[in-house]
Each structure stands twice: as C-alpha cells, then as structure tokens.
Short mmCIF file of N, CA and C in Angstrom, two decimals:
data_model
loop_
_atom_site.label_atom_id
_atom_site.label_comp_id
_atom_site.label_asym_id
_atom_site.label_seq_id
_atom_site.Cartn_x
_atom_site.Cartn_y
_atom_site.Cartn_z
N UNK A 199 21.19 52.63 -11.62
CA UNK A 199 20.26 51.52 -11.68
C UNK A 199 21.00 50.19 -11.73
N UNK A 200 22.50 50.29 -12.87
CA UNK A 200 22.72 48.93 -12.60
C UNK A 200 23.40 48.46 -11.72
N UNK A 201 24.44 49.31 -10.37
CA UNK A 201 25.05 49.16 -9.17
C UNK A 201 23.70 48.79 -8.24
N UNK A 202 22.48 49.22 -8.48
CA UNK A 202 21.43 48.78 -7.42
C UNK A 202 20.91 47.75 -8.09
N UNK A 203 20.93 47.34 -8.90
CA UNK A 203 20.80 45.72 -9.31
C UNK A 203 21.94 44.68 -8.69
N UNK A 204 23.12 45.01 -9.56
CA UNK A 204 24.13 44.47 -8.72
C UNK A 204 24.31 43.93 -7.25
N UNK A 205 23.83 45.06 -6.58
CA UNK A 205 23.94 45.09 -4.95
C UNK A 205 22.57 43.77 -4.69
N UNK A 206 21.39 43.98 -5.35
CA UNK A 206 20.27 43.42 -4.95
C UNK A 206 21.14 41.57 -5.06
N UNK A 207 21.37 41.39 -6.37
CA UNK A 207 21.70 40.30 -6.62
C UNK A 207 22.43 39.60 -5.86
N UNK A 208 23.28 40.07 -5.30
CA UNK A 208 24.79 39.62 -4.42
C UNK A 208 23.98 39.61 -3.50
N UNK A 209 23.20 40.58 -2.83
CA UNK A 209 22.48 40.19 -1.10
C UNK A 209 21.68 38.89 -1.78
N UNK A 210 21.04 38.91 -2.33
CA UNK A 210 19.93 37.92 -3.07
C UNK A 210 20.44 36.81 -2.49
N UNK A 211 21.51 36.50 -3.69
CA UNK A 211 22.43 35.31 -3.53
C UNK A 211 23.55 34.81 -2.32
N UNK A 212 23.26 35.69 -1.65
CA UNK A 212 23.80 35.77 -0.54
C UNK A 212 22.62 34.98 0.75
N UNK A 213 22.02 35.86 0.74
CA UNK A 213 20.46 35.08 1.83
C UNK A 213 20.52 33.45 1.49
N UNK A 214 20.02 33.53 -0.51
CA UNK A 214 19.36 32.16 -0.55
C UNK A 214 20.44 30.88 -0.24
N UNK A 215 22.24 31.14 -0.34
CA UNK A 215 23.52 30.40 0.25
C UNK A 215 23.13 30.23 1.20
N UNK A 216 22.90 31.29 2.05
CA UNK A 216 22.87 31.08 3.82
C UNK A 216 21.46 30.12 4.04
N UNK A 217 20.58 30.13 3.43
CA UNK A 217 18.93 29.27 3.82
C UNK A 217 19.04 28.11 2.84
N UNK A 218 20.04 27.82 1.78
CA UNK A 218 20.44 26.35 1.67
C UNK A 218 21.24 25.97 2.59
N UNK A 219 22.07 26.59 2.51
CA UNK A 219 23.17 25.69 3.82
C UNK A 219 22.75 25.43 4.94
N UNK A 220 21.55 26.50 5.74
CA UNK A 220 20.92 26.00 6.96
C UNK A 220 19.99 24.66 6.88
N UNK A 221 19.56 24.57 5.50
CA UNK A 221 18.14 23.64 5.51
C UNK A 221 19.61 22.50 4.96
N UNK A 222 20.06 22.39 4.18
CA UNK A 222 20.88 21.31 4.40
C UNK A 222 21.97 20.44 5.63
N UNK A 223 22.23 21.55 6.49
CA UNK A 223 23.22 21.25 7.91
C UNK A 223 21.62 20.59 8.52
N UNK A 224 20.64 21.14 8.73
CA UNK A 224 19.38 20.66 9.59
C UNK A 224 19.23 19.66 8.91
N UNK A 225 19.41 18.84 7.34
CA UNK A 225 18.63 17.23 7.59
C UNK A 225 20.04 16.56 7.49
N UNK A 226 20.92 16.23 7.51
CA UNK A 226 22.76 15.80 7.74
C UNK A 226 22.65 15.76 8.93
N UNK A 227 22.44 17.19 9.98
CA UNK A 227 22.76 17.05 10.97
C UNK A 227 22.16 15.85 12.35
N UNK A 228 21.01 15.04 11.71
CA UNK A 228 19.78 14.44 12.79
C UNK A 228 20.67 13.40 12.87
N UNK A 229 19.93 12.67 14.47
CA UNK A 229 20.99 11.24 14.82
C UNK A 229 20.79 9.99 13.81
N UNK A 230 19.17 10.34 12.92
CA UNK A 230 18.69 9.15 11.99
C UNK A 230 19.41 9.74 10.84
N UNK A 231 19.94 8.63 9.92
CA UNK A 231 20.04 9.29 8.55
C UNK A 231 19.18 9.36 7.43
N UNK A 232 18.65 10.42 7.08
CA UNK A 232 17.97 11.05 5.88
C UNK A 232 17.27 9.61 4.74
N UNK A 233 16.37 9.47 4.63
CA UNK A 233 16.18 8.53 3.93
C UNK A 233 15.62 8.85 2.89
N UNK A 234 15.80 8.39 1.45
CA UNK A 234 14.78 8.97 0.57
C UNK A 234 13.81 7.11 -0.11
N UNK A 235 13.22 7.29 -0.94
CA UNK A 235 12.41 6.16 -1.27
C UNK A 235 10.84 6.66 -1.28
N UNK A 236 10.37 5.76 -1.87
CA UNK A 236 8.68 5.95 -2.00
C UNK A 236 7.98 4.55 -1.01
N UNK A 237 7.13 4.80 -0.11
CA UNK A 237 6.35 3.82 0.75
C UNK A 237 5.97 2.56 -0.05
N UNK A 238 6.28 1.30 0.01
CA UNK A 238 5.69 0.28 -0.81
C UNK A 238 5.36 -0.98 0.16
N UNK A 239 4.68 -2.07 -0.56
CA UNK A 239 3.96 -3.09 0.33
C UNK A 239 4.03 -4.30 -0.62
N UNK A 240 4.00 -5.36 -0.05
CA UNK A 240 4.01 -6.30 -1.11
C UNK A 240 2.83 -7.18 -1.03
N UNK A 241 1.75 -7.78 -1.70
CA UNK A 241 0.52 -8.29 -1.60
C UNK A 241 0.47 -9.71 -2.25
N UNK A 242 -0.76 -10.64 -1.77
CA UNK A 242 -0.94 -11.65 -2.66
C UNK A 242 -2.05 -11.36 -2.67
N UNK A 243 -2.46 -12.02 -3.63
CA UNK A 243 -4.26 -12.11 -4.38
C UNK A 243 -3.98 -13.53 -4.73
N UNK A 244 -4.99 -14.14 -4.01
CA UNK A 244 -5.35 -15.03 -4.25
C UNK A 244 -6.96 -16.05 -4.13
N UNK A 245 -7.37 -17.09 -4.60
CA UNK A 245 -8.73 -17.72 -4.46
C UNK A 245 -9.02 -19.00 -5.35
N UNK A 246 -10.05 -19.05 -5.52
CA UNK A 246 -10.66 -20.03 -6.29
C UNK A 246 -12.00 -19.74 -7.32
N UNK A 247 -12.18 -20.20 -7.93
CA UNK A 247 -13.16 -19.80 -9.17
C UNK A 247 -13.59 -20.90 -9.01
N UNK A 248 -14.78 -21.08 -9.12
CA UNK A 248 -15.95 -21.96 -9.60
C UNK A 248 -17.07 -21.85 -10.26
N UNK A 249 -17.74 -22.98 -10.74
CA UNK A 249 -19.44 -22.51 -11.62
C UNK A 249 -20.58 -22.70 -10.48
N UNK A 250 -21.72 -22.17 -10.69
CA UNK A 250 -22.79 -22.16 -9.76
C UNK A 250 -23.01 -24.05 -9.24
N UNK A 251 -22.52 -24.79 -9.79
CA UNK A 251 -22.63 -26.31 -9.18
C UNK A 251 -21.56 -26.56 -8.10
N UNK A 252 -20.14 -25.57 -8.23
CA UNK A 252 -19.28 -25.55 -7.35
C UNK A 252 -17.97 -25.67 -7.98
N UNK A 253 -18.17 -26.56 -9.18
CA UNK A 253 -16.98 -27.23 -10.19
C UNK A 253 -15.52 -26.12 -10.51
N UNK A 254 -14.62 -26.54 -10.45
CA UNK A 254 -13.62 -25.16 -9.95
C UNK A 254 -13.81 -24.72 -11.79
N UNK A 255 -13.12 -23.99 -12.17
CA UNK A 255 -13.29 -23.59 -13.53
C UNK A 255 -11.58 -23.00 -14.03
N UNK A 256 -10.94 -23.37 -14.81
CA UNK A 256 -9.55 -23.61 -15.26
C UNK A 256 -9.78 -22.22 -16.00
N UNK A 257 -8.87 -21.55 -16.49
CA UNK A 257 -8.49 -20.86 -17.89
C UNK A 257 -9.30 -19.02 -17.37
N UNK A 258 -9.62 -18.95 -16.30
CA UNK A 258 -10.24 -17.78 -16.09
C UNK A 258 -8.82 -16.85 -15.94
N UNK A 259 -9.13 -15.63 -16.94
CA UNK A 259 -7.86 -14.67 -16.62
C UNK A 259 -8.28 -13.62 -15.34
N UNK A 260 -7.25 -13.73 -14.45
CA UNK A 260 -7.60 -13.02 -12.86
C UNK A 260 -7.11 -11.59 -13.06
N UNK A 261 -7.01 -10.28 -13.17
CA UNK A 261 -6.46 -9.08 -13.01
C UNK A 261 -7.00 -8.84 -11.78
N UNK A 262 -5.67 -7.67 -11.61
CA UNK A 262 -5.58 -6.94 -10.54
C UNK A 262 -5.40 -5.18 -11.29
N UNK A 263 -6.61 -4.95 -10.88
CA UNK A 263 -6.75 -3.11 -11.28
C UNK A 263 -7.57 -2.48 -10.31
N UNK A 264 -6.59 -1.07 -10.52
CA UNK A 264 -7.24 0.28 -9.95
C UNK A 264 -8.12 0.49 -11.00
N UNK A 265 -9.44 0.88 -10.45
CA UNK A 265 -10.35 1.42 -11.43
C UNK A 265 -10.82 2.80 -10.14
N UNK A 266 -10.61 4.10 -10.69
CA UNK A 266 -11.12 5.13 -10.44
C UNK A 266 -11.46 5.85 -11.33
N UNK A 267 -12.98 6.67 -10.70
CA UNK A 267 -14.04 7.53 -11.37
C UNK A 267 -13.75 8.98 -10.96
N UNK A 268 -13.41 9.57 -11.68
CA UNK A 268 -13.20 11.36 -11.16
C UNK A 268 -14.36 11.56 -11.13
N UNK A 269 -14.64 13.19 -10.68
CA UNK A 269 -15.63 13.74 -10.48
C UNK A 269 -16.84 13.74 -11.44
N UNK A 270 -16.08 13.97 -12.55
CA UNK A 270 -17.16 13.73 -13.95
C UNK A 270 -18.07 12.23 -14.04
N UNK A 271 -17.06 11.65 -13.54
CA UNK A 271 -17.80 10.17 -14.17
C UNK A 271 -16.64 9.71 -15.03
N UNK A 272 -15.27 10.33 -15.51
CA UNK A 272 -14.52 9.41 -16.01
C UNK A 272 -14.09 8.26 -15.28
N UNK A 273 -14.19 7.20 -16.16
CA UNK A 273 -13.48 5.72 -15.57
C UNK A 273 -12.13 5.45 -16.07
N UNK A 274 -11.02 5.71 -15.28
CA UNK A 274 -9.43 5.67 -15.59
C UNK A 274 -9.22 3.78 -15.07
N UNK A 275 -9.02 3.10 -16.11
CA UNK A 275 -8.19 1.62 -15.46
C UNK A 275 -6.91 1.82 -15.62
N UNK A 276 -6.29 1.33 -14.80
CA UNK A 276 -5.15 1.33 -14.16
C UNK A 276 -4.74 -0.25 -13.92
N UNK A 277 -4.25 -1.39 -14.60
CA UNK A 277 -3.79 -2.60 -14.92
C UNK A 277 -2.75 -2.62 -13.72
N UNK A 278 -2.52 -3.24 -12.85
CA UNK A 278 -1.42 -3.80 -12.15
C UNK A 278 -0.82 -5.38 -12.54
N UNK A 279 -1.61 -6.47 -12.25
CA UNK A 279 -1.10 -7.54 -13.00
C UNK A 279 -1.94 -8.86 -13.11
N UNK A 280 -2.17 -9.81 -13.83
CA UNK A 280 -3.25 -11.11 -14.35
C UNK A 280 -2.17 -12.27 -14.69
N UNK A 281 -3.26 -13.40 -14.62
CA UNK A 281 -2.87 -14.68 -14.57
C UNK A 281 -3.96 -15.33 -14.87
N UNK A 282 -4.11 -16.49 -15.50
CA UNK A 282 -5.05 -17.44 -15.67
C UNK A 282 -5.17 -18.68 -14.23
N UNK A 283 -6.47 -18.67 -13.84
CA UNK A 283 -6.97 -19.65 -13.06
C UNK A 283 -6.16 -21.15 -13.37
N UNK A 284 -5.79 -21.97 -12.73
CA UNK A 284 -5.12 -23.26 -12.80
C UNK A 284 -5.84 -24.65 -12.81
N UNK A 285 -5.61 -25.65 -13.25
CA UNK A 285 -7.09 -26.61 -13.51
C UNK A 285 -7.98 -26.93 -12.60
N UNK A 286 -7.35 -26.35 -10.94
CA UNK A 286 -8.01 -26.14 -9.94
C UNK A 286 -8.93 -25.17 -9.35
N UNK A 287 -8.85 -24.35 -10.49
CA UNK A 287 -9.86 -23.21 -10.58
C UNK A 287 -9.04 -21.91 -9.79
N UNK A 288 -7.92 -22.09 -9.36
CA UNK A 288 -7.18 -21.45 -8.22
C UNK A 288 -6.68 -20.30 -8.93
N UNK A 289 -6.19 -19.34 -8.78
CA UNK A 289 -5.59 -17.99 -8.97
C UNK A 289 -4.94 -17.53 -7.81
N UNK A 290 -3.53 -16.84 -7.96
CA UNK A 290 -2.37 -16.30 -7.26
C UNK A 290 -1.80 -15.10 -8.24
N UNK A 291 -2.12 -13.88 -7.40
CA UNK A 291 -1.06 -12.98 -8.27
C UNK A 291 -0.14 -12.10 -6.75
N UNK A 292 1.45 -12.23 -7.45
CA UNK A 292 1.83 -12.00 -6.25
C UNK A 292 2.14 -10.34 -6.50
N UNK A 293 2.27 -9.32 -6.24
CA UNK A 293 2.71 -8.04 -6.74
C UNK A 293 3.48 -7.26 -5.23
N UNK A 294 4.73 -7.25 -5.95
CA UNK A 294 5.79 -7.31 -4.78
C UNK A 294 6.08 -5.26 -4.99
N UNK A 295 6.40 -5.26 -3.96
CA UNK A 295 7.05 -3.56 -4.30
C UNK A 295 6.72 -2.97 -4.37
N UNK A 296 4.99 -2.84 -4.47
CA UNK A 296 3.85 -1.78 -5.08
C UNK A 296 3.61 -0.37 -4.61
N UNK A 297 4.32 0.56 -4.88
CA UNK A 297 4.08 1.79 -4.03
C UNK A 297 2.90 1.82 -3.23
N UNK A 298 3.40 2.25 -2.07
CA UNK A 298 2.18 2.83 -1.51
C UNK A 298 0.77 2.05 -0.75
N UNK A 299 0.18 1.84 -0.72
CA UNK A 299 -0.92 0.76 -0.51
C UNK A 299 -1.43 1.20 -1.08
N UNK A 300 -2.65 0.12 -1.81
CA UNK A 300 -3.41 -0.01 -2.72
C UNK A 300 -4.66 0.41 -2.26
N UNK A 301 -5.70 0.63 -3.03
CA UNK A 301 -6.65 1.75 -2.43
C UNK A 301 -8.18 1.05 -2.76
N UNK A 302 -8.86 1.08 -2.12
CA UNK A 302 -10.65 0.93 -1.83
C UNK A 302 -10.89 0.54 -3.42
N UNK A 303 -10.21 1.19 -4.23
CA UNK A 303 -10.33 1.12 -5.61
C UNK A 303 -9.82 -0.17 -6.59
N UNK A 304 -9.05 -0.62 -5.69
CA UNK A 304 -8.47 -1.83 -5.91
C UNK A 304 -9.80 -2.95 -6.32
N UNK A 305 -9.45 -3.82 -7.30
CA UNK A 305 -10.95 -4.54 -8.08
C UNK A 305 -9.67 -5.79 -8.42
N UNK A 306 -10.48 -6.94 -8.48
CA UNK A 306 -9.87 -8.35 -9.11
C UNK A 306 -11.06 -8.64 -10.58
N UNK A 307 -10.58 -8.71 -11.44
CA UNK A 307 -11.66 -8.74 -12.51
C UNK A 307 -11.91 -9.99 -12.91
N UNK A 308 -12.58 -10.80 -12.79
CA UNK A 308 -12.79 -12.20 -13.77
C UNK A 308 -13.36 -12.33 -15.62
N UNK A 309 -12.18 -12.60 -16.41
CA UNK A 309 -12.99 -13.04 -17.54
C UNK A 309 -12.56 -14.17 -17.66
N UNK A 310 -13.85 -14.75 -18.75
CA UNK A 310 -13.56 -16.05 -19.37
C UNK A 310 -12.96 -15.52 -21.07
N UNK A 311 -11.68 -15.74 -20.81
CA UNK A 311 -10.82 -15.61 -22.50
C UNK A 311 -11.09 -16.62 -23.25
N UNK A 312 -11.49 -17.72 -23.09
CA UNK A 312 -11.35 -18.99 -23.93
C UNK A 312 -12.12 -19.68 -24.24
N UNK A 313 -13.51 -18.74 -24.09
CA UNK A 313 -15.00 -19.04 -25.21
C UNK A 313 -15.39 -20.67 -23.96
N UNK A 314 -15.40 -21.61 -24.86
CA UNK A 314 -16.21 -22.47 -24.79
C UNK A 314 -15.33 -23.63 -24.30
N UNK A 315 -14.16 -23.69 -24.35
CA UNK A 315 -13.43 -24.53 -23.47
C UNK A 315 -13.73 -24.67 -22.28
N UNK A 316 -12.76 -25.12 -21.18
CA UNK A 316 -12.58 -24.98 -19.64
C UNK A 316 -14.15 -25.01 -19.20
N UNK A 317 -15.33 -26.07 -19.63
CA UNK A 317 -16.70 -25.91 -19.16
C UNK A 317 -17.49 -25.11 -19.48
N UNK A 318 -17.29 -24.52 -20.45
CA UNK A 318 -18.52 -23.39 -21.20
C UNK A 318 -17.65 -21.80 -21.26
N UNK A 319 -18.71 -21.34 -21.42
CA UNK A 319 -18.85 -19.25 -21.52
C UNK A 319 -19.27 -18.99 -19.80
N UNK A 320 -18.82 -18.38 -19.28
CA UNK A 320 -18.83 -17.73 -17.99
C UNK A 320 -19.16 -16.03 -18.17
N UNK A 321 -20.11 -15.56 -18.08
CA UNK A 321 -20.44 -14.11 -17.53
C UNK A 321 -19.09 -13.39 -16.62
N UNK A 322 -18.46 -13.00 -16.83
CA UNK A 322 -17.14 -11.93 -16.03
C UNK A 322 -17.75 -11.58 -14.95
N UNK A 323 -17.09 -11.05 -13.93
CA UNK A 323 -17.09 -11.01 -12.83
C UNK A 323 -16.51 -9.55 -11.98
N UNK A 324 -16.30 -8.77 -11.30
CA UNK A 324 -15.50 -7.67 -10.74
C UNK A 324 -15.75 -8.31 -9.43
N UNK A 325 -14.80 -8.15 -8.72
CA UNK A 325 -14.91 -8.33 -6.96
C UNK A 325 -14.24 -7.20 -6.30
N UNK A 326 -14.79 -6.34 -5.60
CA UNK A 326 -13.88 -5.38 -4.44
C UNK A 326 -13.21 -6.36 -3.97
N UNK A 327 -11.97 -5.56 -3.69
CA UNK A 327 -10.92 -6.15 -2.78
C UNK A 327 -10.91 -5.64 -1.31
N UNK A 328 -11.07 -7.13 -0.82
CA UNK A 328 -11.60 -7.19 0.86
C UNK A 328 -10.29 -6.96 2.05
N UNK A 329 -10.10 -5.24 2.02
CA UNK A 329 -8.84 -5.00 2.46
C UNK A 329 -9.00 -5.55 4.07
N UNK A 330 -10.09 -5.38 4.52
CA UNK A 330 -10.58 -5.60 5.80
C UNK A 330 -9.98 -7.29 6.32
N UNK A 331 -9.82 -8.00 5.27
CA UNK A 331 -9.67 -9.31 5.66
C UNK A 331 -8.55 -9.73 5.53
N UNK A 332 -7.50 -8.86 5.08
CA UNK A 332 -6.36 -8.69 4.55
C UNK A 332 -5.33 -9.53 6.16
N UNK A 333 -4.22 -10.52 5.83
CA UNK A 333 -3.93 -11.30 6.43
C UNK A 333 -2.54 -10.30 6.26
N UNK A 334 -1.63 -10.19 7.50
CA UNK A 334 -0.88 -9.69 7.48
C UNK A 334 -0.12 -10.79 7.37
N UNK A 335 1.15 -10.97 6.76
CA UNK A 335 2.05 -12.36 6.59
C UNK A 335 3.92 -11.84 7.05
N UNK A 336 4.18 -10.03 7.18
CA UNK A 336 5.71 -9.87 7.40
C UNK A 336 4.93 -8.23 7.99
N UNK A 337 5.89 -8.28 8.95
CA UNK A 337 6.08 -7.24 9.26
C UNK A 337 6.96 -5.97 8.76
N UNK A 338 6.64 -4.85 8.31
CA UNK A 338 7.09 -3.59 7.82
C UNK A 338 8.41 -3.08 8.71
N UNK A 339 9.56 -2.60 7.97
CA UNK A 339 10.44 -2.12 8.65
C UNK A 339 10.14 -1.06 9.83
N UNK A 340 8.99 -0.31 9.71
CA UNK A 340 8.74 1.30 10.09
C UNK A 340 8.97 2.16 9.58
N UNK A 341 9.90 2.25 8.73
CA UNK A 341 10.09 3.12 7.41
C UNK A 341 9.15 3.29 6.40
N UNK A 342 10.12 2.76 5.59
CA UNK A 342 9.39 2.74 4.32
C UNK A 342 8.17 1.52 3.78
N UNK A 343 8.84 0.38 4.18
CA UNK A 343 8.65 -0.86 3.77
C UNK A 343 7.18 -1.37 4.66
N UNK A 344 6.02 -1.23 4.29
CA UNK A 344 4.50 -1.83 5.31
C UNK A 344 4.46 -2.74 5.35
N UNK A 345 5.28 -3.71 4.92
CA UNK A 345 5.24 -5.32 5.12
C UNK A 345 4.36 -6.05 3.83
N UNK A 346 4.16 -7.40 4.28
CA UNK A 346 3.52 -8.10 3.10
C UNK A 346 1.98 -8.22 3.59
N UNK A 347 0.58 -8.55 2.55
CA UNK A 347 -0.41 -8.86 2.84
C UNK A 347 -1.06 -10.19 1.89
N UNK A 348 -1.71 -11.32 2.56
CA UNK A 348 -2.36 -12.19 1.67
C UNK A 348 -3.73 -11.76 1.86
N UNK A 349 -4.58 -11.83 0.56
CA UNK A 349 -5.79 -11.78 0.78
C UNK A 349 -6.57 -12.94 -0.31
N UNK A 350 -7.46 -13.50 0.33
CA UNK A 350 -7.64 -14.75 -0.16
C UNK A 350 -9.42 -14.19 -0.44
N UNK A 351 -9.88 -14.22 -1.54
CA UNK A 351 -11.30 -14.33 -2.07
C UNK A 351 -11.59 -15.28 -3.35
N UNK A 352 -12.99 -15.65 -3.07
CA UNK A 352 -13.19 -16.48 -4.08
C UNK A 352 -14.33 -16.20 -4.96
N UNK A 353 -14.80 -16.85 -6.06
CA UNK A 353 -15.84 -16.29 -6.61
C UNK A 353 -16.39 -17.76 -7.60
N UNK A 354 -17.34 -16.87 -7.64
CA UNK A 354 -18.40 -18.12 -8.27
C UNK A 354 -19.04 -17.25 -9.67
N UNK A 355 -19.03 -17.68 -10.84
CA UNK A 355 -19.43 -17.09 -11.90
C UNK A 355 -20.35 -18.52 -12.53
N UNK A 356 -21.29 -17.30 -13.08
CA UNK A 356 -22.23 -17.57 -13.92
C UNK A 356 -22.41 -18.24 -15.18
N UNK A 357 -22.74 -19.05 -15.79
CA UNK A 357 -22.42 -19.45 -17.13
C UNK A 357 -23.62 -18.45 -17.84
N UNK A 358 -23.13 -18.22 -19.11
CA UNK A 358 -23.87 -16.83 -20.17
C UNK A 358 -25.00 -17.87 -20.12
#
C-alpha cells in the first residue's frame, strides 16, 4: 500500500510540474507582455447647487456613493468621496484611479450640514448619476486604464 502511494505521488507531482510549466511557458511565451493590474478610470463630479429662487447655496456637503440593494432589500452604502459646495454654490469631486467603472448605482447625495447658515435649512437631495452625459476628457490606454470622465449636474433643493 505504501510503494502504491509513493508511486501515485511522484506521477501526481510529476503531471501537475509538467501543466505548471506548460501554463507558465504559454503566458511568457506571447509577443505582448503579461500584464497584471485591476481596470480603473478617473472621473469628475461636478455642478452647482441652488435654492428654488435660483440663489447658488454655499456649505452644501456633495458625496459621491454606491448605494446598492441586494435581493432582500438590504441597502449597503458604499462612501467614495465629499466636499462642501463653494460660495458659488459649485461642487467638484475629482476621484482619480477608481477601479473599474462606476455603476448605475452610483448617487451624488446633497445635505445641508450647517443648519441655518449659508441661507436657511435645505431638504437633502440624491441625484442618479447621468452616465449617459458623461463627457469623455482623455483617452484610455486599451489596457487597463478607460481614460478620464467629467460629468457635470446640477441641482436645486428645497428649503425645509
């Protein structure tokens, strides 16, 4: 029993040498070289905030989140990155490197953090992100790299 173990092992280890070394000579061997990395893109978010009169509105904190619902109905947020609106009501978030492209799920959130300053209490806001309108600004290597995107939306919030 244990010479027919023995024997098994050595062929064993024998095959699985020979089917690494083939699957390794096959990606070495191609005229491209082997690349490893994860797909990423680099984006802007950007717009303007205003109140229903038009007046831009300062101090609004802008996020950028994945919000996905599994099957159940759980709601997973997923934070990428925020900034406060500028006395021009304006918002820019730039998020460079971001694996992958960002997905249908992608949301810009508006709150008002700062109560009663900056022109009153403002009602928050969610906006889909309008991939459709998405401004291409660099072109992607073909690899890895999909290039850069600006996407410019604006929003108008409510006072409470």
């Amino acid at each position: 029993m244990k010479v027919m173990k023995s024997r098994f092992r050595r062929y064993y280890n024998a095959v699985l040498a020979a089917l690494l070394s083939m699957l390794g000579y096959a990606c070495s061997s191609s005229e491209e070289p082997v690349e490893y990395g994860t797909p990423h893109a680099d984006y802007i978010f950007n717009g303007q905030v205003t109140d229903e009169s038009g007046n831009p509105i300062p101090g609004i904190k802008s996020s950028v989140k994945e919000i996905q619902v599994d099957r159940a109905g759980k709601v997973s947020v997923y934070p990428i990155d925020s900034t406060l609106t500028d006395e021009s009501g304006n918002y820019r978030l730039k998020i460079t490197g971001w694996p992958g492209r960002l997905s249908e799920s992608t949301k810009i959130i508006l709150e008002d953090t700062d109560g009663a300053a900056n022109g009153g209490e403002f009602l928050g806001d969610t906006i889909d992100v309008a991939f459709g309108r998405a401004v291409k600004t660099k072109d992607g290597d073909g690899k890895w790299y999909y290039g850069a995107y600006e996407i410019t939306q604006n929003a108008t919030l409510k006072k409470k």
